[in-house]
């Protein structure tokens, strides 16, 4: 009986212990399930926040590359437009200069100078004739010295010879005239004749001065023509030297640019997201363009680069066309390996195609192209299997 009671007690004790352990296990499982639900909700919340942040970041990155491409294209357009505008400005200046030469008023300075010369001499002739008449009248009426007295004697002699002619004309016309009146008329005529003689002499001097002026003008013209030809020859020689020097400089710059294009290459740095220039000869690199290129640019290679953004997402960028895309370019041979896409921040980790390029690694077992890392992994699998 005591044994039966002991067995019954042990049975009760065992059942109680089992109920207690089952209850504790259920409570532990319930808490574990609650923790899993909380963790899953936190992960989902974090993933949703990450996806929203990712969308914003993708738009910002696309806008950055789009603006960089537009800026690059605008720079090209501006440089081309500047070159075209410079040609237009030079052409317009040349046309304006030619139009100014064609539409310039004729140079009438020589005509004005000739007319002034004639008018001055005419005034000189008239004033000389009037002055000589006044002088002869003064000499005839009131001589002051022996020369004027000699002149009065010559005038009286000519007047005396003229009186008979005046009387003869008056007799032919039937005009009664006394000798005194004839002397007065003869005196006026002689004074007039002597004034006309002075006028003739002055006109002769004017003709001689005109001839001398024309001779001097012709000599000046010939001298100016010779000087102009000499200056034209010098200007032609100087222009030829300038054109020759400019042409030689242009050829030298072109040859220097050609050598730069052969020596340097423009590369894109995936880490700094900037272009650098590499010397193919000695391997030197520089962030600045060679000065010998001037305003010209070394074209980048037309190739796609694999880049990583701030979230470690892969994307592709072509430095030549400044094009950016999230999907692999169709013109490139991509790696056929399957790798975990840890950048998606998912659990379980998503698997997908490797974002790297093929790099010319051909696996002869399956006939597919792989990157270096995936190629090594595909080569290690058979060895492990064989081991």
PDB file of C-alpha atoms in Angstrom, residues 90-256:
ATOM      1  CA  UNK A  90      35.162  89.242 -88.139  1.00  0.00           C
ATOM      2  CA  UNK A  91      32.993  88.964 -91.273  1.00  0.00           C
ATOM      3  CA  UNK A  92      30.763  91.845 -90.139  1.00  0.00           C
ATOM      4  CA  UNK A  93      33.762  94.055 -89.393  1.00  0.00           C
ATOM      5  CA  UNK A  94      35.204  93.325 -92.823  1.00  0.00           C
ATOM      6  CA  UNK A  95      31.867  94.139 -94.504  1.00  0.00           C
ATOM      7  CA  UNK A  96      31.497  97.361 -92.515  1.00  0.00           C
ATOM      8  CA  UNK A  97      35.004  98.425 -93.454  1.00  0.00           C
ATOM      9  CA  UNK A  98      34.360  97.688 -97.142  1.00  0.00           C
ATOM     10  CA  UNK A  99      31.030  99.538 -97.029  1.00  0.00           C
ATOM     11  CA  UNK A 100      32.705 102.518 -95.378  1.00  0.00           C
ATOM     12  CA  UNK A 101      35.320 102.577 -98.125  1.00  0.00           C
ATOM     13  CA  UNK A 102      32.688 102.282-100.881  1.00  0.00           C
ATOM     14  CA  UNK A 103      30.301 104.835 -99.354  1.00  0.00           C
ATOM     15  CA  UNK A 104      32.966 107.337 -98.364  1.00  0.00           C
ATOM     16  CA  UNK A 105      32.497 110.836 -99.754  1.00  0.00           C
ATOM     17  CA  UNK A 106      34.928 111.824-102.506  1.00  0.00           C
ATOM     18  CA  UNK A 107      37.963 113.774-101.398  1.00  0.00           C
ATOM     19  CA  UNK A 108      37.422 117.310-102.783  1.00  0.00           C
ATOM     20  CA  UNK A 109      40.194 118.901-100.775  1.00  0.00           C
ATOM     21  CA  UNK A 110      42.320 119.332-103.926  1.00  0.00           C
ATOM     22  CA  UNK A 111      39.438 121.026-105.742  1.00  0.00           C
ATOM     23  CA  UNK A 112      38.856 123.372-102.799  1.00  0.00           C
ATOM     24  CA  UNK A 113      42.584 124.133-102.584  1.00  0.00           C
ATOM     25  CA  UNK A 114      42.682 124.909-106.324  1.00  0.00           C
ATOM     26  CA  UNK A 115      39.661 127.202-106.104  1.00  0.00           C
ATOM     27  CA  UNK A 116      41.165 128.951-103.113  1.00  0.00           C
ATOM     28  CA  UNK A 117      44.414 129.369-105.037  1.00  0.00           C
ATOM     29  CA  UNK A 118      42.540 130.938-107.968  1.00  0.00           C
ATOM     30  CA  UNK A 119      40.423 133.192-105.753  1.00  0.00           C
ATOM     31  CA  UNK A 120      43.500 134.375-103.850  1.00  0.00           C
ATOM     32  CA  UNK A 121      45.345 135.182-107.071  1.00  0.00           C
ATOM     33  CA  UNK A 122      42.297 136.909-108.542  1.00  0.00           C
ATOM     34  CA  UNK A 123      42.056 139.081-105.463  1.00  0.00           C
ATOM     35  CA  UNK A 124      45.811 139.684-105.673  1.00  0.00           C
ATOM     36  CA  UNK A 125      45.543 140.650-109.363  1.00  0.00           C
ATOM     37  CA  UNK A 126      42.660 143.034-108.748  1.00  0.00           C
ATOM     38  CA  UNK A 127      44.270 144.613-105.714  1.00  0.00           C
ATOM     39  CA  UNK A 128      47.600 144.830-107.579  1.00  0.00           C
ATOM     40  CA  UNK A 129      45.979 146.554-110.570  1.00  0.00           C
ATOM     41  CA  UNK A 130      44.170 149.028-108.327  1.00  0.00           C
ATOM     42  CA  UNK A 131      47.286 149.663-106.261  1.00  0.00           C
ATOM     43  CA  UNK A 132      49.431 150.297-109.341  1.00  0.00           C
ATOM     44  CA  UNK A 133      46.824 152.726-110.701  1.00  0.00           C
ATOM     45  CA  UNK A 134      46.812 154.601-107.406  1.00  0.00           C
ATOM     46  CA  UNK A 135      50.606 154.591-107.451  1.00  0.00           C
ATOM     47  CA  UNK A 136      50.768 155.958-111.005  1.00  0.00           C
ATOM     48  CA  UNK A 137      48.252 158.664-110.144  1.00  0.00           C
ATOM     49  CA  UNK A 138      50.329 159.568-107.085  1.00  0.00           C
ATOM     50  CA  UNK A 139      53.509 159.633-109.170  1.00  0.00           C
ATOM     51  CA  UNK A 140      51.802 161.772-111.827  1.00  0.00           C
ATOM     52  CA  UNK A 141      50.308 164.242-109.348  1.00  0.00           C
ATOM     53  CA  UNK A 142      52.693 164.433-106.382  1.00  0.00           C
ATOM     54  CA  UNK A 143      55.995 162.545-106.842  1.00  0.00           C
ATOM     55  CA  UNK A 144      58.055 162.204-103.664  1.00  0.00           C
ATOM     56  CA  UNK A 145      61.443 161.077-104.981  1.00  0.00           C
ATOM     57  CA  UNK A 146      63.501 160.824-108.095  1.00  0.00           C
ATOM     58  CA  UNK A 147      62.092 157.442-109.049  1.00  0.00           C
ATOM     59  CA  UNK A 148      58.539 158.709-108.884  1.00  0.00           C
ATOM     60  CA  UNK A 149      59.600 161.773-110.841  1.00  0.00           C
ATOM     61  CA  UNK A 150      61.109 159.510-113.501  1.00  0.00           C
ATOM     62  CA  UNK A 151      57.857 157.594-113.546  1.00  0.00           C
ATOM     63  CA  UNK A 152      55.906 160.836-113.964  1.00  0.00           C
ATOM     64  CA  UNK A 153      58.113 161.730-116.929  1.00  0.00           C
ATOM     65  CA  UNK A 154      57.375 158.361-118.559  1.00  0.00           C
ATOM     66  CA  UNK A 155      53.653 158.781-117.944  1.00  0.00           C
ATOM     67  CA  UNK A 156      53.671 162.313-119.397  1.00  0.00           C
ATOM     68  CA  UNK A 157      55.547 161.054-122.443  1.00  0.00           C
ATOM     69  CA  UNK A 158      52.981 158.373-123.002  1.00  0.00           C
ATOM     70  CA  UNK A 159      50.155 160.826-122.367  1.00  0.00           C
ATOM     71  CA  UNK A 160      51.620 163.257-124.871  1.00  0.00           C
ATOM     72  CA  UNK A 161      51.719 160.538-127.502  1.00  0.00           C
ATOM     73  CA  UNK A 162      48.161 159.560-126.639  1.00  0.00           C
ATOM     74  CA  UNK A 163      46.651 163.062-126.992  1.00  0.00           C
ATOM     75  CA  UNK A 164      46.797 163.013-130.803  1.00  0.00           C
ATOM     76  CA  UNK A 165      44.969 159.675-130.837  1.00  0.00           C
ATOM     77  CA  UNK A 166      42.236 161.047-128.558  1.00  0.00           C
ATOM     78  CA  UNK A 167      41.777 164.143-130.729  1.00  0.00           C
ATOM     79  CA  UNK A 168      41.694 161.971-133.868  1.00  0.00           C
ATOM     80  CA  UNK A 169      38.925 159.773-132.381  1.00  0.00           C
ATOM     81  CA  UNK A 170      36.970 162.804-131.322  1.00  0.00           C
ATOM     82  CA  UNK A 171      37.293 164.340-134.809  1.00  0.00           C
ATOM     83  CA  UNK A 172      36.119 161.058-136.443  1.00  0.00           C
ATOM     84  CA  UNK A 173      33.030 161.041-134.229  1.00  0.00           C
ATOM     85  CA  UNK A 174      32.407 164.757-134.712  1.00  0.00           C
ATOM     86  CA  UNK A 175      32.926 165.624-131.089  1.00  0.00           C
ATOM     87  CA  UNK A 176      34.472 169.020-130.461  1.00  0.00           C
ATOM     88  CA  UNK A 177      37.308 168.680-127.914  1.00  0.00           C
ATOM     89  CA  UNK A 178      39.995 170.946-126.616  1.00  0.00           C
ATOM     90  CA  UNK A 179      43.601 169.920-126.024  1.00  0.00           C
ATOM     91  CA  UNK A 180      43.298 170.227-122.240  1.00  0.00           C
ATOM     92  CA  UNK A 181      40.338 167.903-122.187  1.00  0.00           C
ATOM     93  CA  UNK A 182      42.159 165.499-124.562  1.00  0.00           C
ATOM     94  CA  UNK A 183      45.154 165.502-122.205  1.00  0.00           C
ATOM     95  CA  UNK A 184      42.894 164.586-119.300  1.00  0.00           C
ATOM     96  CA  UNK A 185      41.303 161.730-121.272  1.00  0.00           C
ATOM     97  CA  UNK A 186      44.704 160.570-122.513  1.00  0.00           C
ATOM     98  CA  UNK A 187      45.953 160.556-118.889  1.00  0.00           C
ATOM     99  CA  UNK A 188      43.037 158.395-117.761  1.00  0.00           C
ATOM    100  CA  UNK A 189      43.547 156.017-120.669  1.00  0.00           C
ATOM    101  CA  UNK A 190      47.263 155.702-120.025  1.00  0.00           C
ATOM    102  CA  UNK A 191      46.625 155.031-116.315  1.00  0.00           C
ATOM    103  CA  UNK A 192      44.074 152.392-117.284  1.00  0.00           C
ATOM    104  CA  UNK A 193      46.435 150.875-119.860  1.00  0.00           C
ATOM    105  CA  UNK A 194      49.255 150.738-117.345  1.00  0.00           C
ATOM    106  CA  UNK A 195      46.861 149.131-114.820  1.00  0.00           C
ATOM    107  CA  UNK A 196      45.891 146.547-117.429  1.00  0.00           C
ATOM    108  CA  UNK A 197      49.566 145.915-118.164  1.00  0.00           C
ATOM    109  CA  UNK A 198      50.105 145.303-114.442  1.00  0.00           C
ATOM    110  CA  UNK A 199      47.050 143.057-114.452  1.00  0.00           C
ATOM    111  CA  UNK A 200      48.491 141.119-117.407  1.00  0.00           C
ATOM    112  CA  UNK A 201      51.837 140.832-115.641  1.00  0.00           C
ATOM    113  CA  UNK A 202      50.176 139.570-112.476  1.00  0.00           C
ATOM    114  CA  UNK A 203      48.127 137.083-114.454  1.00  0.00           C
ATOM    115  CA  UNK A 204      51.328 135.879-116.071  1.00  0.00           C
ATOM    116  CA  UNK A 205      52.791 135.418-112.613  1.00  0.00           C
ATOM    117  CA  UNK A 206      49.610 133.606-111.593  1.00  0.00           C
ATOM    118  CA  UNK A 207      49.978 131.250-114.563  1.00  0.00           C
ATOM    119  CA  UNK A 208      53.601 130.623-113.672  1.00  0.00           C
ATOM    120  CA  UNK A 209      52.642 130.040-110.019  1.00  0.00           C
ATOM    121  CA  UNK A 210      49.885 127.677-111.149  1.00  0.00           C
ATOM    122  CA  UNK A 211      52.334 125.755-113.325  1.00  0.00           C
ATOM    123  CA  UNK A 212      54.809 125.620-110.456  1.00  0.00           C
ATOM    124  CA  UNK A 213      52.057 124.521-108.115  1.00  0.00           C
ATOM    125  CA  UNK A 214      51.044 121.718-110.465  1.00  0.00           C
ATOM    126  CA  UNK A 215      54.674 120.703-110.815  1.00  0.00           C
ATOM    127  CA  UNK A 216      55.157 120.609-107.049  1.00  0.00           C
ATOM    128  CA  UNK A 217      51.873 118.771-106.653  1.00  0.00           C
ATOM    129  CA  UNK A 218      52.930 116.184-109.235  1.00  0.00           C
ATOM    130  CA  UNK A 219      56.272 115.765-107.504  1.00  0.00           C
ATOM    131  CA  UNK A 220      54.514 115.397-104.166  1.00  0.00           C
ATOM    132  CA  UNK A 221      52.106 112.892-105.724  1.00  0.00           C
ATOM    133  CA  UNK A 222      54.962 110.868-107.203  1.00  0.00           C
ATOM    134  CA  UNK A 223      56.831 111.013-103.914  1.00  0.00           C
ATOM    135  CA  UNK A 224      53.702 109.988-101.991  1.00  0.00           C
ATOM    136  CA  UNK A 225      53.044 107.214-104.507  1.00  0.00           C
ATOM    137  CA  UNK A 226      56.606 105.951-104.126  1.00  0.00           C
ATOM    138  CA  UNK A 227      56.295 106.180-100.351  1.00  0.00           C
ATOM    139  CA  UNK A 228      52.927 104.412-100.449  1.00  0.00           C
ATOM    140  CA  UNK A 229      54.352 101.642-102.601  1.00  0.00           C
ATOM    141  CA  UNK A 230      57.275 101.290-100.240  1.00  0.00           C
ATOM    142  CA  UNK A 231      54.935 101.202 -97.243  1.00  0.00           C
ATOM    143  CA  UNK A 232      52.693  98.742 -99.089  1.00  0.00           C
ATOM    144  CA  UNK A 233      55.697  96.527 -99.794  1.00  0.00           C
ATOM    145  CA  UNK A 234      56.783  96.723 -96.170  1.00  0.00           C
ATOM    146  CA  UNK A 235      53.220  96.053 -94.996  1.00  0.00           C
ATOM    147  CA  UNK A 236      52.980  93.112 -97.410  1.00  0.00           C
ATOM    148  CA  UNK A 237      56.243  91.673 -96.127  1.00  0.00           C
ATOM    149  CA  UNK A 238      55.125  92.221 -92.525  1.00  0.00           C
ATOM    150  CA  UNK A 239      51.691  90.706 -93.228  1.00  0.00           C
ATOM    151  CA  UNK A 240      53.315  87.703 -94.879  1.00  0.00           C
ATOM    152  CA  UNK A 241      55.601  87.279 -91.890  1.00  0.00           C
ATOM    153  CA  UNK A 242      52.638  87.587 -89.497  1.00  0.00           C
ATOM    154  CA  UNK A 243      50.563  85.109 -91.513  1.00  0.00           C
ATOM    155  CA  UNK A 244      53.525  82.770 -91.761  1.00  0.00           C
ATOM    156  CA  UNK A 245      54.162  82.980 -88.029  1.00  0.00           C
ATOM    157  CA  UNK A 246      50.468  82.477 -87.235  1.00  0.00           C
ATOM    158  CA  UNK A 247      50.293  79.526 -89.623  1.00  0.00           C
ATOM    159  CA  UNK A 248      53.413  77.995 -88.117  1.00  0.00           C
ATOM    160  CA  UNK A 249      51.989  78.502 -84.622  1.00  0.00           C
ATOM    161  CA  UNK A 250      48.715  76.937 -85.728  1.00  0.00           C
ATOM    162  CA  UNK A 251      50.543  73.945 -87.198  1.00  0.00           C
ATOM    163  CA  UNK A 252      52.673  73.699 -84.047  1.00  0.00           C
ATOM    164  CA  UNK A 253      49.565  73.799 -81.839  1.00  0.00           C
ATOM    165  CA  UNK A 254      47.860  71.149 -83.973  1.00  0.00           C
ATOM    166  CA  UNK A 255      50.952  68.950 -83.842  1.00  0.00           C
ATOM    167  CA  UNK A 256      51.219  69.508 -80.088  1.00  0.00           C
TER     168      UNK A 256
END
